[in-house]
Tab-separated table of C-alpha atoms in Angstrom:
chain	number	residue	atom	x	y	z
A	1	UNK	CA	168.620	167.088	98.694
A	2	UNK	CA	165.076	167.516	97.364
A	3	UNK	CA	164.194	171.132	95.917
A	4	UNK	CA	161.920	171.823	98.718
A	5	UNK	CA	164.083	171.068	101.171
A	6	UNK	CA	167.397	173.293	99.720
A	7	UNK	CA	164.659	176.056	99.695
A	8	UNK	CA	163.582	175.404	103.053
A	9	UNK	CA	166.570	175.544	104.384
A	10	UNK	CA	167.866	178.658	102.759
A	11	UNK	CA	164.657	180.611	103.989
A	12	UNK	CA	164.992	179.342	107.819
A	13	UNK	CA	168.751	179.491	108.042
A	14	UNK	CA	169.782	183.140	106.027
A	15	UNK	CA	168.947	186.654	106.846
A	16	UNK	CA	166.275	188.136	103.484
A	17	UNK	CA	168.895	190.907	102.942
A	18	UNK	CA	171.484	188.639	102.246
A	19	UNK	CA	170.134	186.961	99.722
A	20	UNK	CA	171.408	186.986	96.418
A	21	UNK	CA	168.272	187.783	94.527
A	22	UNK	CA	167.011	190.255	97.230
A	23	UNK	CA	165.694	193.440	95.983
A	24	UNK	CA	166.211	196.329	98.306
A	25	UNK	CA	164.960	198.775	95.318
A	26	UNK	CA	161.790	197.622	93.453
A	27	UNK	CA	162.048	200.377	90.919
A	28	UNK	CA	162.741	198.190	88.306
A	29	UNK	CA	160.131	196.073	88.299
A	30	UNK	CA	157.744	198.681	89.545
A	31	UNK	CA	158.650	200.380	86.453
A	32	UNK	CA	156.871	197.421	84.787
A	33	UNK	CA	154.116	196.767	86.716
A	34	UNK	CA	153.197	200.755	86.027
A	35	UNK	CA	152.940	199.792	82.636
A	36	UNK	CA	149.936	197.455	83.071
A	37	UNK	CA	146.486	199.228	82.739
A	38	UNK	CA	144.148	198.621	85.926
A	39	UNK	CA	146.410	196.754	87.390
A	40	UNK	CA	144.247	197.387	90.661
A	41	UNK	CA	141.449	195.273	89.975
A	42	UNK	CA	144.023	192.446	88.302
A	43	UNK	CA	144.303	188.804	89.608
A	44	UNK	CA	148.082	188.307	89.840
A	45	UNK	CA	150.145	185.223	89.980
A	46	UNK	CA	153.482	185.593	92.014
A	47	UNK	CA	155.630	182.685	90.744
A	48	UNK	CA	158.757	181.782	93.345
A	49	UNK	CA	157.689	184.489	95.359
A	50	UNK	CA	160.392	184.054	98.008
A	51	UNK	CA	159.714	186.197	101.063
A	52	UNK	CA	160.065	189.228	98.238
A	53	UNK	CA	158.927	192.382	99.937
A	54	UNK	CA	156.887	193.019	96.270
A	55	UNK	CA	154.323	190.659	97.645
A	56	UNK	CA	153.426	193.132	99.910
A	57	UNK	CA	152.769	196.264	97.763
A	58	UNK	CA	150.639	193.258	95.682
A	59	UNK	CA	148.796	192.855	98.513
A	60	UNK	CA	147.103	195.790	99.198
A	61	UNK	CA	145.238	196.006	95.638
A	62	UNK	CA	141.355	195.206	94.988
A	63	UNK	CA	142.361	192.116	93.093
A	64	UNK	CA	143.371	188.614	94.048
A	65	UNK	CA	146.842	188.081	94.284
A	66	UNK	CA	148.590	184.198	94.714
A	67	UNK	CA	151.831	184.127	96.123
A	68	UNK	CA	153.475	181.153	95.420
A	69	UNK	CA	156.868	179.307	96.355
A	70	UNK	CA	158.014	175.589	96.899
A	71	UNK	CA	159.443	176.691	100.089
A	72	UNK	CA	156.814	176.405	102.846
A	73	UNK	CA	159.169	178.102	104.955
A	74	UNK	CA	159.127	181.228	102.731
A	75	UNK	CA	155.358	181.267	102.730
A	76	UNK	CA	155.060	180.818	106.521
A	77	UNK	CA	157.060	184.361	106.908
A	78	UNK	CA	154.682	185.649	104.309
A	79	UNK	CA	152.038	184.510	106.097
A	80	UNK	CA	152.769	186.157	109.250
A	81	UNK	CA	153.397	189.777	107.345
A	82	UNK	CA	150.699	189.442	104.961
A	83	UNK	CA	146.982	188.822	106.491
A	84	UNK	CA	144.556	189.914	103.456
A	85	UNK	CA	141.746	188.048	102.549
A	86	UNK	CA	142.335	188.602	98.880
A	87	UNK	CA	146.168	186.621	98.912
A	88	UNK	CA	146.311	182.793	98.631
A	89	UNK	CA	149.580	181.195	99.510
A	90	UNK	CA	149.959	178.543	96.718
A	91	UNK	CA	152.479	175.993	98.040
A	92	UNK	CA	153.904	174.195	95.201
A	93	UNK	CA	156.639	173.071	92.515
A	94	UNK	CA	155.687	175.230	89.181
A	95	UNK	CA	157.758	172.441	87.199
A	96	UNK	CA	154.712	170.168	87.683
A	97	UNK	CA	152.043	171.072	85.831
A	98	UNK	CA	149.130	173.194	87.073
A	99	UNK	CA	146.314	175.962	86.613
A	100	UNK	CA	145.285	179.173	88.647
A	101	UNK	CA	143.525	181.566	86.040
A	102	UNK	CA	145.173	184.600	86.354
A	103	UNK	CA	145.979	188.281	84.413
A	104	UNK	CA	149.105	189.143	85.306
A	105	UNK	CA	151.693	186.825	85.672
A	106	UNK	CA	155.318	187.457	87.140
A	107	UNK	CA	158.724	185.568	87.654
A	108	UNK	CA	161.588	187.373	88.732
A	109	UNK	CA	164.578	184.800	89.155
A	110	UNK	CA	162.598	181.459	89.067
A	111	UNK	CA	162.302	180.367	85.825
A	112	UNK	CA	165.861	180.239	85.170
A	113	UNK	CA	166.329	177.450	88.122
A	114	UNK	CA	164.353	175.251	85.467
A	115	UNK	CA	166.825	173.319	83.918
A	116	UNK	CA	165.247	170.148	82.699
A	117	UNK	CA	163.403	170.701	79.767
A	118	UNK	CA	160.254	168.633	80.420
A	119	UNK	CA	160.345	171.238	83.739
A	120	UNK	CA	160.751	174.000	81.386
A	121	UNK	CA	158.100	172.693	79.354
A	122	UNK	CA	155.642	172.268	82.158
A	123	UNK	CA	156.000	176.036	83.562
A	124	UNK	CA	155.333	177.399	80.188
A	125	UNK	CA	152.175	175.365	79.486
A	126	UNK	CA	151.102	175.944	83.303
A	127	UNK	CA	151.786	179.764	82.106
A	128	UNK	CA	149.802	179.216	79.327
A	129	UNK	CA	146.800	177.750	80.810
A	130	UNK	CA	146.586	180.241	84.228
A	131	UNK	CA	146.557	183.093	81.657
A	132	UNK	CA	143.397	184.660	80.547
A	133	UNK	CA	143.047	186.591	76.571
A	134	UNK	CA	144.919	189.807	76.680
A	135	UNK	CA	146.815	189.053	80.371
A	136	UNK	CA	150.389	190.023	80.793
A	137	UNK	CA	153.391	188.382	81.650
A	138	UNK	CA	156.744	189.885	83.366
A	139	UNK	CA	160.101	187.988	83.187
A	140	UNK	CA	162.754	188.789	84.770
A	141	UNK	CA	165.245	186.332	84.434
A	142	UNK	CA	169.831	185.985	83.942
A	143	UNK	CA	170.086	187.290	80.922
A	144	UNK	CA	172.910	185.222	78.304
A	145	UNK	CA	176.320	185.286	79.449
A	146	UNK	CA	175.723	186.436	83.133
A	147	UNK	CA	175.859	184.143	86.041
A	148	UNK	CA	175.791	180.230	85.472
A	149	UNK	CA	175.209	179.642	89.321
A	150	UNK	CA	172.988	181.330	92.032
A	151	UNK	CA	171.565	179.348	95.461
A	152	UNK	CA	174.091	176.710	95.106
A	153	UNK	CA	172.005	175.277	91.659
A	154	UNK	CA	172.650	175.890	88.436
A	155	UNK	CA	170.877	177.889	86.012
A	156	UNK	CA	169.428	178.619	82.259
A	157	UNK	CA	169.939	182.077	81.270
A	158	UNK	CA	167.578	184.040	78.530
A	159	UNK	CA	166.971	186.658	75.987
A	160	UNK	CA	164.008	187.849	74.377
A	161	UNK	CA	164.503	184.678	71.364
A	162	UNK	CA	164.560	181.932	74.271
A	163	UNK	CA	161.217	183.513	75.817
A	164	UNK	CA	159.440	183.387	72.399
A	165	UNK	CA	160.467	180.044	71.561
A	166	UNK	CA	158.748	178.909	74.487
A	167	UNK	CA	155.518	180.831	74.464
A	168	UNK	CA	155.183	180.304	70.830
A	169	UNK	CA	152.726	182.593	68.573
A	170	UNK	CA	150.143	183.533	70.844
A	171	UNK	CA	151.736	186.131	72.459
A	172	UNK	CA	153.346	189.336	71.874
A	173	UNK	CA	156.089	191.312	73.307
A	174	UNK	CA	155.820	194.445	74.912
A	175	UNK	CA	158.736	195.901	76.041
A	176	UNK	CA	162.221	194.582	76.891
A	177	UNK	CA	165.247	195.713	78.249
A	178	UNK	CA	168.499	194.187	79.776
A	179	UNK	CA	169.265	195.677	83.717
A	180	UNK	CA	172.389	195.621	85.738
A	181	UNK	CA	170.852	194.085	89.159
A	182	UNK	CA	173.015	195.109	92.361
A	183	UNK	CA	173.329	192.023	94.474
A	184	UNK	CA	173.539	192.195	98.703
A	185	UNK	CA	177.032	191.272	98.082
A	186	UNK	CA	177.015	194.180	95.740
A	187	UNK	CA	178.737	191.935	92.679
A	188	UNK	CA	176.552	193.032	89.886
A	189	UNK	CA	174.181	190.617	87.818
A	190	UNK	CA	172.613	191.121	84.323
A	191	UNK	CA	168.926	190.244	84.135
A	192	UNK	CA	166.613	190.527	81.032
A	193	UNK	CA	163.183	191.856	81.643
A	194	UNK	CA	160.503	191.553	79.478
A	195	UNK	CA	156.650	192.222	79.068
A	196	UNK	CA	154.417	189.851	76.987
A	197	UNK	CA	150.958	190.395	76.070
A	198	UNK	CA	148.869	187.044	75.250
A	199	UNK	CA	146.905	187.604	71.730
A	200	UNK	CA	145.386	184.254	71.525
């Protein structure tokens, strides 16, 4: 089955609250997004947004904010929640290569579906290229030693080391930390969060 199509088919078929990844508290990565200065006026770039209730609270702020997801399905029940005229719905596969200048940039629970490493390789130069001098970036991704499955697919976890050896010198970390995540099912999940500033 093609990605789009497992996503698809997860978003039209299951309930949002029973999803594994479903966030019923956003304090944690509220907690985060409070850290970034004028966050207001910020374009933001959603990565794997799902039908993520964040998306939302992103939408009512001044700036631009691009939701994006390979599942059309998820962006169709965005769609009908969300009408602002400063959200684009960005249908498509962030393991291809692409650019959509942003400041803020966020991925909680995508990245880690990445498992090819020319896919890997393409999200982080995407990343690199969408992100303006001084923008931010918020992982929050299975930490090392946690789950090794989630949606059926397999997954890469992280730490702080794997993050940098991706983005390289040109950017700077924040703030890290690792968080026990409550699942729907409420079997508990270890996820590594961390801020990165880009310096050059």
């Amino acid at each position: 089955m093609k990605k789009q199509e497992h996503w698809d088919k997860i978003f039209n078929t299951q309930c949002e609250e029973i999803l594994g990844w479903f966030e019923k508290d956003f304090s944690q990565t509220l907690k985060y997004l409070e850290k970034i200065e004028k966050l207001e006026n910020k374009d933001v770039f959603v990565s794997g947004v799902g039908t993520s209730k964040i998306a939302d609270i992103l939408a009512l702020r001044e700036g631009k904010t691009v939701l994006n997801d390979i599942s059309l399905e998820a962006l169709n029940i965005l769609k009908k929640r969300i009408k602002r005229e400063n959200v684009e719905f960005f249908h498509f596969d962030i393991s291809k290569p692409f650019k959509k200048e942003c400041d803020v940039w966020i991925d909680r629970a995508v990245l880690h579906f990445l498992i090819e490493e020319e896919e890997i390789k393409n999200y982080f130069e995407s990343l690199k290229q969408s992100l303006r001098k001084d923008g931010l970036i918020l992982f929050a991704q299975y930490t090392k030693g946690t789950a090794e499955k989630c949606a059926s697919l397999p997954l890469k976890q992280y730490d702080v080391e794997e993050f940098n050896l991706y983005l390289g010198k040109g950017f700077k970390l924040l703030e890290s930390e690792t968080f026990e995540f409550s699942m729907p099912s409420l079997d508990k999940r270890e996820f590594i969060y961390a801020l990165y500033k880009k310096i050059d």
